[in-house]
Coordinates of C-alpha atoms in Angstrom, one line a residue:
M1 CA 0.1 0.0 0.0
I2 CA 1.3 3.3 -0.8
S3 CA 0.3 5.6 1.9
R4 CA 2.3 8.7 1.6
L5 CA 4.5 10.3 -1.1
R6 CA 7.2 13.0 -0.6
G7 CA 8.6 14.2 -3.7
I8 CA 8.9 17.0 -6.1
L9 CA 5.8 18.3 -7.8
V10 CA 6.3 17.9 -11.6
A11 CA 3.0 18.5 -13.2
M12 CA -0.7 19.5 -12.6
E13 CA -3.2 18.0 -15.1
G14 CA -6.8 18.6 -14.6
D15 CA -7.9 16.6 -11.5
A16 CA -4.4 14.8 -10.9
V17 CA -0.9 15.9 -10.1
V18 CA 2.4 14.1 -10.7
V19 CA 4.9 13.8 -8.1
E20 CA 8.6 12.5 -8.6
V21 CA 9.9 10.3 -5.9
G22 CA 13.1 8.7 -6.4
G23 CA 13.1 9.0 -10.3
V24 CA 9.6 7.6 -10.6
G25 CA 6.5 10.0 -11.5
Y26 CA 3.3 9.1 -9.4
E27 CA 0.1 10.2 -10.8
V28 CA -2.1 11.1 -8.0
R29 CA -6.0 12.3 -8.3
M30 CA -6.9 15.0 -6.0
T31 CA -9.8 17.4 -5.2
P32 CA -9.5 21.0 -7.2
E33 CA -9.2 22.6 -3.7
A34 CA -6.3 20.1 -2.6
I35 CA -4.4 20.8 -5.9
A36 CA -5.0 24.6 -5.4
N37 CA -3.5 24.5 -2.0
L38 CA -0.3 22.5 -3.2
P39 CA 3.1 24.6 -3.8
A40 CA 4.3 25.6 -7.2
I41 CA 5.7 23.0 -9.7
G42 CA 9.2 22.1 -9.0
E43 CA 8.9 22.3 -5.1
E44 CA 8.6 19.5 -2.7
V45 CA 5.3 18.2 -1.7
V46 CA 3.9 15.6 0.9
I47 CA 0.7 13.9 -0.1
H48 CA -1.3 11.3 1.9
T49 CA -2.5 8.6 -0.4
H50 CA -4.7 5.7 -0.9
L51 CA -4.0 3.1 -3.7
Q52 CA -7.1 1.7 -5.2
V53 CA -6.1 -1.5 -6.9
R54 CA -8.7 -3.1 -9.5
E55 CA -8.2 -5.9 -11.9
D56 CA -7.2 -3.5 -14.7
D57 CA -6.3 -0.4 -12.9
M58 CA -4.3 1.0 -9.9
S59 CA -4.9 4.4 -9.0
L60 CA -3.7 6.7 -6.3
Y61 CA -6.0 9.3 -4.7
G62 CA -4.3 12.1 -2.6
F63 CA -5.2 14.2 0.2
A64 CA -3.5 17.1 2.3
Q65 CA -4.1 15.5 5.7
A66 CA -4.3 12.1 6.8
S67 CA -7.8 12.7 8.3
D68 CA -9.0 13.6 4.8
R69 CA -7.5 10.1 3.5
E70 CA -9.4 8.4 6.4
L71 CA -12.6 10.3 5.6
F72 CA -12.4 8.9 1.8
R73 CA -11.7 5.5 3.2
T74 CA -15.0 5.7 5.3
L75 CA -16.8 7.1 2.4
I76 CA -15.7 4.2 -0.1
S77 CA -16.5 1.7 2.5
A78 CA -20.3 2.3 1.8
S79 CA -21.8 0.1 -0.9
G80 CA -22.3 1.9 -4.1
V81 CA -19.6 4.6 -3.3
G82 CA -16.6 4.3 -5.5
P83 CA -13.4 6.4 -5.4
R84 CA -14.9 8.9 -8.1
L85 CA -18.1 9.4 -6.0
A86 CA -15.9 9.8 -2.8
M87 CA -14.0 12.6 -4.5
A88 CA -17.0 14.1 -5.8
L89 CA -18.4 14.4 -2.4
M90 CA -15.2 15.6 -0.9
A91 CA -14.9 18.2 -3.7
T92 CA -18.2 19.5 -3.1
L93 CA -18.2 19.9 0.8
R94 CA -15.0 20.2 3.0
A95 CA -14.2 17.4 5.3
D96 CA -16.0 18.8 8.4
A97 CA -18.9 20.0 6.2
L98 CA -19.3 16.6 4.9
R99 CA -19.0 14.7 8.1
R100 CA -21.5 17.1 9.8
A101 CA -23.8 16.7 6.8
I102 CA -23.9 13.0 7.5
I103 CA -24.3 13.3 11.3
D104 CA -27.1 15.9 10.8
E105 CA -28.8 13.7 8.3
D106 CA -28.4 16.8 5.9
V107 CA -29.9 15.2 2.6
A108 CA -29.9 18.7 0.7
A109 CA -26.1 19.0 1.6
L110 CA -25.1 15.8 0.4
S111 CA -27.3 16.0 -2.8
T112 CA -25.2 19.1 -4.0
A113 CA -22.5 16.6 -5.1
P114 CA -22.4 15.4 -8.8
G115 CA -24.0 12.0 -8.8
V116 CA -25.6 12.0 -5.6
G117 CA -29.4 12.4 -5.5
K118 CA -31.9 12.4 -2.7
R119 CA -32.2 8.6 -2.5
S120 CA -28.5 7.9 -2.6
A121 CA -27.8 10.7 -0.1
Q122 CA -30.3 9.0 2.2
K123 CA -28.7 5.7 1.7
L124 CA -25.2 7.5 2.5
I125 CA -26.4 8.7 5.7
L126 CA -27.9 5.3 6.7
E127 CA -24.6 3.4 6.1
L128 CA -22.1 6.0 7.1
R129 CA -23.7 7.8 10.1
P130 CA -22.6 5.3 12.6
K131 CA -19.1 5.1 11.2
I132 CA -18.5 8.8 11.2
A133 CA -20.1 9.2 14.7
A134 CA -17.8 6.7 16.1
A135 CA -14.8 8.0 14.4
D136 CA -15.5 11.7 15.3
A137 CA -17.3 12.3 18.4
E138 CA -16.5 16.0 18.2
V139 CA -18.7 16.5 15.2
V140 CA -21.6 14.6 16.7
S141 CA -22.0 17.5 19.3
G142 CA -22.5 20.1 16.6
T143 CA -26.0 19.8 15.4
G144 CA -28.4 21.9 13.4
S145 CA -26.6 22.2 10.0
A146 CA -29.7 20.8 8.2
Q147 CA -32.0 23.4 9.9
V148 CA -29.7 26.2 8.9
R149 CA -29.4 25.3 5.3
Q150 CA -33.2 24.7 5.1
A151 CA -33.7 28.2 6.7
L152 CA -31.3 29.8 4.0
E153 CA -32.8 27.8 1.1
Q154 CA -36.1 29.3 2.0
L155 CA -34.7 32.6 2.1
G156 CA -33.6 32.0 -1.6
Y157 CA -29.8 31.5 -1.3
S158 CA -28.2 29.1 -3.6
A159 CA -26.6 25.7 -2.6
E160 CA -23.3 27.1 -3.5
E161 CA -23.6 30.1 -1.2
I162 CA -24.8 27.9 1.4
N163 CA -21.9 25.5 1.2
E164 CA -19.4 28.2 1.3
V165 CA -20.5 29.3 4.8
V166 CA -22.2 26.3 6.5
G167 CA -18.7 24.7 7.5
D168 CA -17.6 28.0 9.1
L169 CA -20.4 28.5 11.6
D170 CA -20.2 28.0 15.1
H171 CA -22.2 24.7 15.5
D172 CA -22.5 25.0 19.2
A173 CA -24.6 28.1 18.8
P174 CA -28.4 27.9 18.7
V175 CA -29.8 27.6 15.0
E176 CA -31.0 31.2 15.0
D177 CA -27.6 32.4 15.8
Q178 CA -26.1 30.0 13.0
V179 CA -28.6 31.6 10.7
R180 CA -27.3 35.1 11.4
Q181 CA -23.8 34.2 11.2
A182 CA -24.6 32.6 7.8
L183 CA -26.4 35.6 6.4
K184 CA -23.6 37.8 7.6
A185 CA -20.9 35.7 5.8
I186 CA -23.0 35.4 2.7
G187 CA -23.4 39.2 2.7
Q188 CA -19.7 39.7 3.0
A189 CA -18.9 37.3 0.3
R190 CA -21.2 39.1 -2.1
R191 CA -19.5 42.4 -1.5
A192 CA -16.1 41.0 -1.9

């Protein structure tokens, strides 16, 4: 199993990067956000990886942090979730927001990812909620994201705007305060 790569970033190609380690170039698939946070080509990088082996393919999936890799592994443990769908979920929602959406049973948040409909989001929640809750008790304490999302949707805000702010809210605060925080953050983002 290739668990981590440390080497020189030699190329960025769409949803993948190439890291040269000991004279060998490894192609690693990553989310757009993770790629954007990498240093410039020619500099040293450290990428936590997951090697997916199939009959006709060996693919590396890369993450900035080991905790993101563990979330990816949890996602692909659900039936019907392959690496591409897991990467789509992680590209749509930041790791904490994704965990919180599963814990809070926020079907709308999960449905914003390409390839995830209402039914598949419900199935994901059913399968993954116990695993996520057991792995990350801190996220379980924060609730109300689904209610905040629903309130913002009723006010006419887009799913993209909501996704941008929901992860940054104080999830220990009452839902009303979270909605105020979200409205303020959306207003600031629109002015920027």
